[in-house]
Amino acid sequence: MLVLYAVAVLASFSSARATMGVTTAGFFLVYGAGLTVAAWALLRARSWARAPVVLAQLIQLGVAWSFRGGASTAVAVALAVVAILVLGGVLNPASLRATEDDQEGEPD
């Protein structure tokens, strides 16, 4: 979704706000690409991928909080539900065990 937003920002590009459009699109493109790499790494059970995913979901909870109230309450709820589900998936004990680094050969 972040990469799609970057594309949408570029599609609505205007020369009057060129700097803002390019930097906003660049930020969301890099953010989305980074989360895509982290999601791919989580599918391959890489432990390092948990940190960027958890950070992104905590940011999303903050964004959801800012959307609460009024006409944007549905957006806030949707963002919060997705963030909580992802955090639950990444931080549940089975997921943590699956992504643990190989500790064989080390004393307990």
XYZ file of C-alpha atoms in Angstrom:
108
model
C 0.000 0.000 0.000
C 2.875 2.369 0.717
C 4.379 1.789 -2.725
C 0.966 2.348 -4.307
C 0.654 5.594 -2.381
C 4.056 6.670 -3.719
C 2.842 5.970 -7.250
C -0.356 7.952 -6.575
C 1.675 10.910 -5.313
C 3.783 10.832 -8.463
C 0.647 10.563 -10.613
C -0.738 13.749 -9.059
C 2.577 15.557 -9.485
C 2.429 19.318 -10.005
C 5.329 21.632 -10.733
C 4.118 24.044 -8.045
C 4.838 21.414 -5.380
C 7.601 19.479 -7.107
C 9.924 19.154 -4.130
C 7.168 17.984 -1.792
C 5.855 15.481 -4.343
C 9.234 13.946 -5.111
C 10.348 13.678 -1.477
C 6.995 12.294 -0.315
C 6.922 9.723 -3.106
C 10.542 8.792 -2.409
C 9.924 8.357 1.303
C 6.898 6.117 0.844
C 8.616 4.140 -1.911
C 11.627 3.397 0.306
C 9.387 2.684 3.333
C 7.194 0.300 1.326
C 10.158 -1.429 -0.309
C 11.815 -1.882 3.087
C 8.687 -3.459 4.554
C 8.393 -5.698 1.494
C 11.939 -6.939 2.089
C 11.141 -7.461 5.789
C 7.956 -9.393 4.927
C 9.916 -11.588 2.523
C 12.506 -12.206 5.246
C 9.770 -13.108 7.751
C 8.431 -15.664 5.278
C 11.925 -17.146 5.264
C 11.967 -17.078 9.121
C 14.730 -14.498 9.452
C 14.857 -13.056 12.964
C 16.138 -9.607 11.942
C 12.894 -8.896 10.076
C 10.819 -8.710 13.265
C 12.216 -5.322 14.350
C 11.273 -3.262 11.267
C 7.844 -4.894 11.098
C 7.132 -4.204 14.784
C 8.356 -0.608 14.418
C 6.130 -0.055 11.376
C 3.101 -1.390 13.257
C 3.786 0.824 16.262
C 3.967 3.796 13.892
C 0.695 2.626 12.345
C -0.941 2.553 15.789
C 0.148 6.167 16.273
C -1.318 7.104 12.904
C -4.549 5.303 13.822
C -4.724 7.291 17.056
C -4.394 10.529 15.098
C -7.346 9.552 12.857
C -9.753 8.817 15.732
C -12.947 10.811 15.985
C -15.279 12.213 13.391
C -15.520 10.957 9.825
C -12.115 9.253 9.938
C -12.941 6.888 12.818
C -13.402 3.959 10.415
C -9.896 4.558 9.040
C -8.514 4.641 12.579
C -10.210 1.372 13.464
C -8.996 -0.336 10.268
C -5.412 0.801 10.833
C -5.464 -0.250 14.482
C -6.971 -3.673 13.768
C -4.388 -4.439 11.082
C -1.517 -3.257 13.305
C -2.723 -5.334 16.264
C -3.163 -8.435 14.105
C 0.318 -8.087 12.632
C 1.867 -7.474 16.049
C 0.048 -10.515 17.404
C 1.328 -12.620 14.527
C 4.916 -11.446 14.750
C 5.166 -11.539 18.555
C 3.301 -14.758 19.362
C 5.482 -17.491 20.886
C 5.234 -19.843 17.881
C 6.397 -17.080 15.552
C 9.231 -16.132 17.883
C 10.384 -19.759 18.035
C 10.220 -20.079 14.247
C 12.405 -17.020 13.735
C 14.955 -17.710 16.464
C 18.542 -17.716 15.311
C 20.165 -21.125 15.157
C 21.464 -21.683 18.682
C 22.569 -25.309 18.319
C 25.944 -26.044 19.769
C 25.752 -23.215 22.304
C 25.310 -24.029 25.996
C 21.896 -23.247 27.505
